[in-house]
Coordinates of C-alpha atoms in Angstrom, one line a residue:
M1 CA 6.7 2.8 -11.8
D2 CA 7.0 6.6 -11.8
E3 CA 9.9 6.7 -9.3
N4 CA 10.6 10.4 -9.9
V5 CA 7.1 11.4 -9.2
F6 CA 7.0 9.8 -5.7
E7 CA 10.6 10.8 -4.9
T8 CA 9.9 14.5 -5.6
A9 CA 6.7 14.3 -3.6
Y10 CA 8.3 12.8 -0.6
G11 CA 11.3 15.1 -0.9
G12 CA 9.1 18.1 -1.1
R13 CA 10.2 19.0 -4.6
A14 CA 7.0 18.4 -6.6
A15 CA 5.9 21.2 -8.8
R16 CA 2.7 23.1 -7.8
G17 CA -0.3 21.6 -9.6
S18 CA 1.3 18.2 -10.0
A19 CA -1.0 15.3 -9.5
I20 CA 1.2 14.2 -6.5
A21 CA 2.4 17.6 -5.2
A22 CA 2.0 16.3 -1.6
T23 CA 1.5 13.1 0.2
P24 CA -2.0 13.3 1.7
W25 CA -2.0 9.6 2.6
E26 CA 0.7 10.3 5.2
I27 CA -1.3 11.1 8.2
G28 CA 1.3 10.7 10.9
R29 CA 0.0 7.4 12.2
A30 CA -1.1 4.0 10.8
Q31 CA -4.2 4.0 8.6
P32 CA -7.3 3.2 10.7
V33 CA -8.1 0.3 8.3
V34 CA -4.8 -1.3 9.1
E35 CA -5.4 -1.0 12.8
E36 CA -8.8 -2.6 12.3
L37 CA -7.3 -5.4 10.3
Y38 CA -4.8 -6.0 13.1
G39 CA -7.7 -6.2 15.6
F40 CA -9.3 -8.9 13.5
G41 CA -6.1 -11.0 13.5
A42 CA -5.5 -10.4 9.8
F43 CA -1.7 -10.4 10.1
S44 CA 0.6 -13.3 10.8
G45 CA 4.3 -14.2 10.5
H46 CA 6.5 -12.0 8.3
V47 CA 4.6 -9.0 7.0
L48 CA 5.4 -7.1 3.9
D49 CA 4.2 -3.5 3.5
A50 CA 4.3 -2.9 -0.2
G51 CA 4.5 0.8 -1.0
C52 CA 5.3 1.6 2.7
G53 CA 5.9 5.3 2.3
T54 CA 7.4 6.7 5.5
G55 CA 6.5 3.6 7.4
E56 CA 3.6 4.3 9.7
N57 CA 1.7 1.1 8.9
A58 CA 4.8 -1.0 9.0
L59 CA 5.9 0.5 12.3
F60 CA 2.5 0.0 13.8
L61 CA 2.7 -3.7 13.0
A62 CA 6.3 -3.9 14.2
A63 CA 5.2 -2.4 17.5
Q64 CA 2.7 -5.3 17.8
G65 CA 5.6 -7.7 17.6
H66 CA 5.5 -8.6 13.9
K67 CA 8.6 -9.1 11.7
V68 CA 8.0 -6.4 9.1
T69 CA 9.6 -5.4 5.8
G70 CA 8.6 -2.2 4.1
V71 CA 9.3 -1.5 0.4
D72 CA 9.0 1.7 -1.4
V73 CA 10.2 3.2 -4.7
A74 CA 11.1 6.6 -3.1
P75 CA 14.5 6.8 -1.3
S76 CA 13.3 9.8 0.7
A77 CA 10.4 7.9 2.0
V78 CA 12.5 4.9 3.0
E79 CA 15.1 7.1 4.7
T80 CA 12.3 8.7 6.8
A81 CA 10.9 5.3 7.7
R82 CA 14.3 4.1 8.9
R83 CA 14.7 7.3 11.0
K84 CA 11.3 6.8 12.6
A85 CA 12.1 3.2 13.4
A86 CA 15.4 4.2 15.1
E87 CA 13.7 7.0 17.0
R88 CA 10.9 4.7 18.3
G89 CA 13.2 1.8 19.1
L90 CA 11.4 -0.5 16.7
S91 CA 12.9 -3.3 14.6
A92 CA 11.7 -3.1 10.9
D93 CA 13.5 -3.4 7.6
F94 CA 12.9 -0.8 4.9
T95 CA 14.1 -1.2 1.4
V96 CA 14.1 0.9 -1.8
A97 CA 12.7 -1.2 -4.7
D98 CA 10.4 -1.0 -7.7
A99 CA 7.4 -3.1 -6.7
T100 CA 6.6 -4.0 -10.3
R101 CA 9.9 -5.9 -10.5
S102 CA 10.8 -7.2 -7.1
L103 CA 9.5 -7.1 -3.5
G104 CA 12.2 -9.1 -1.8
D105 CA 13.3 -12.7 -1.3
D106 CA 11.0 -15.3 -3.0
G107 CA 8.7 -17.1 -0.6
S108 CA 9.6 -15.1 2.4
V109 CA 6.3 -13.4 3.3
D110 CA 3.3 -14.7 5.2
T111 CA 1.1 -11.6 5.0
A112 CA 1.3 -8.7 2.5
L113 CA -0.3 -5.3 2.9
D114 CA -0.9 -2.9 0.1
C115 CA -2.4 0.3 1.4
G116 CA -2.6 2.4 -1.7
L117 CA 0.0 1.0 -4.0
L118 CA -2.1 -0.8 -6.6
H119 CA -4.2 2.3 -7.4
S120 CA -1.0 4.3 -8.0
L121 CA 0.2 1.9 -10.8
R122 CA -0.5 2.3 -14.4
P123 CA -2.7 -0.5 -15.7
E124 CA 0.1 -1.9 -17.8
H125 CA 2.3 -2.2 -14.7
R126 CA -0.2 -4.3 -12.6
A127 CA 0.8 -7.6 -14.0
G128 CA 4.5 -7.1 -13.1
Y129 CA 3.5 -6.0 -9.6
L130 CA 1.2 -8.9 -9.0
A131 CA 3.8 -11.3 -10.3
A132 CA 6.4 -9.8 -7.9
L133 CA 3.9 -10.1 -5.0
H134 CA 3.2 -13.7 -5.9
R135 CA 6.9 -14.5 -5.9
V136 CA 7.6 -12.9 -2.5
C137 CA 4.7 -14.6 -0.8
R138 CA 4.7 -18.1 0.5
P139 CA 1.9 -20.5 -0.7
E140 CA -1.3 -19.7 1.2
A141 CA -0.1 -16.3 2.2
L142 CA -2.7 -13.5 2.4
A143 CA -2.6 -10.2 0.7
H144 CA -4.7 -7.3 2.0
V145 CA -5.1 -4.6 -0.7
L146 CA -6.7 -1.2 -0.2
C147 CA -7.4 0.7 -3.5
F148 CA -9.6 3.6 -4.4
S149 CA -13.2 3.0 -5.4
D150 CA -14.8 4.6 -8.4
R151 CA -16.9 6.5 -5.9
V152 CA -14.0 8.8 -5.2
R153 CA -14.1 12.3 -6.8
F154 CA -10.8 14.1 -7.3
D155 CA -10.5 17.7 -8.5
F156 CA -7.3 17.1 -10.5
A157 CA -6.3 15.1 -13.5
G158 CA -3.7 12.4 -13.6
G159 CA -4.2 11.1 -10.1
P160 CA -4.6 7.5 -8.8
R161 CA -6.6 4.9 -10.8
L162 CA -10.1 4.2 -9.6
F163 CA -11.6 0.7 -9.4
D164 CA -15.1 -0.5 -9.9
E165 CA -16.1 -3.8 -8.3
P166 CA -15.7 -6.0 -11.4
T167 CA -12.2 -4.7 -11.9
V168 CA -11.2 -5.4 -8.3
R169 CA -12.6 -8.9 -8.5
G170 CA -10.6 -9.6 -11.7
V171 CA -7.3 -7.9 -10.9
F172 CA -5.6 -10.8 -9.1
G173 CA -5.9 -13.4 -11.8
P174 CA -5.5 -17.2 -11.5
D175 CA -2.6 -17.1 -9.1
W176 CA -4.7 -15.7 -6.3
A177 CA -8.1 -16.7 -4.8
L178 CA -10.2 -13.7 -3.7
V179 CA -11.2 -14.4 -0.1
H180 CA -13.0 -11.3 0.9
L181 CA -14.1 -8.0 -0.6
E182 CA -15.7 -5.0 1.2
T183 CA -15.9 -1.3 1.1
A184 CA -13.5 0.6 3.3
T185 CA -11.9 4.0 3.5
L186 CA -8.4 5.5 3.3
T187 CA -7.8 8.5 5.5
A188 CA -6.1 11.4 3.8
L189 CA -4.8 14.7 5.2
F190 CA -5.7 17.8 3.2
P191 CA -5.3 21.5 4.0
G192 CA -8.9 21.6 5.3
G193 CA -8.4 18.6 7.5
E194 CA -8.7 14.8 7.3
R195 CA -11.1 13.1 4.8
D196 CA -12.0 9.5 4.5
L197 CA -11.9 8.4 0.9
P198 CA -14.0 5.5 -0.4
C199 CA -12.0 2.4 -1.2
W200 CA -12.2 -1.3 -1.7
L201 CA -10.5 -3.7 0.7
A202 CA -9.7 -7.0 -1.0
T203 CA -8.1 -10.0 0.7
A204 CA -6.7 -12.6 -1.6
R205 CA -4.9 -15.9 -0.9
R206 CA -1.8 -16.9 -2.9
S207 CA -2.0 -20.2 -4.6

């Protein structure tokens, strides 16, 4: 993964004009789609937040009583997530790791959440990430993955990868069964205010 890109963004040191000069997915609260998934009973047991950023989704789930582990490649993001947990009196574990190599102890996770990590990976890194996700999840665990749709229009080059429907359906491979796929949105904060960006929400079950 591009560790330095995300670390400089979270640390406020990205160069102007960089594809990730800011962190617009950090909206100061859990993503609405995560709150909706919780309302549908989509999380159970030990929850992994892969690519947790500064922890808002993980902390929302921790506040609902879940055991939660957040993993991110950027030390600055993880440090901020830990500080938020302490300030809010919430119990959640946050770890610095490269998700394309390891996401934690094998077979320890009941539900995984990926709210924008998959679309940040280069295509050649997806297999390593999905293998790591498979290892950390227990058999029959569910993974909820939110990734940008090809209906998104960005005004800069080198940004997140966009997915059409066939690509989303084929991304998981034989180790996962796609349970559900629908359109959704990721809320992002830009200078002009919040925008809801078109995404796919895929739920897959680990074999």
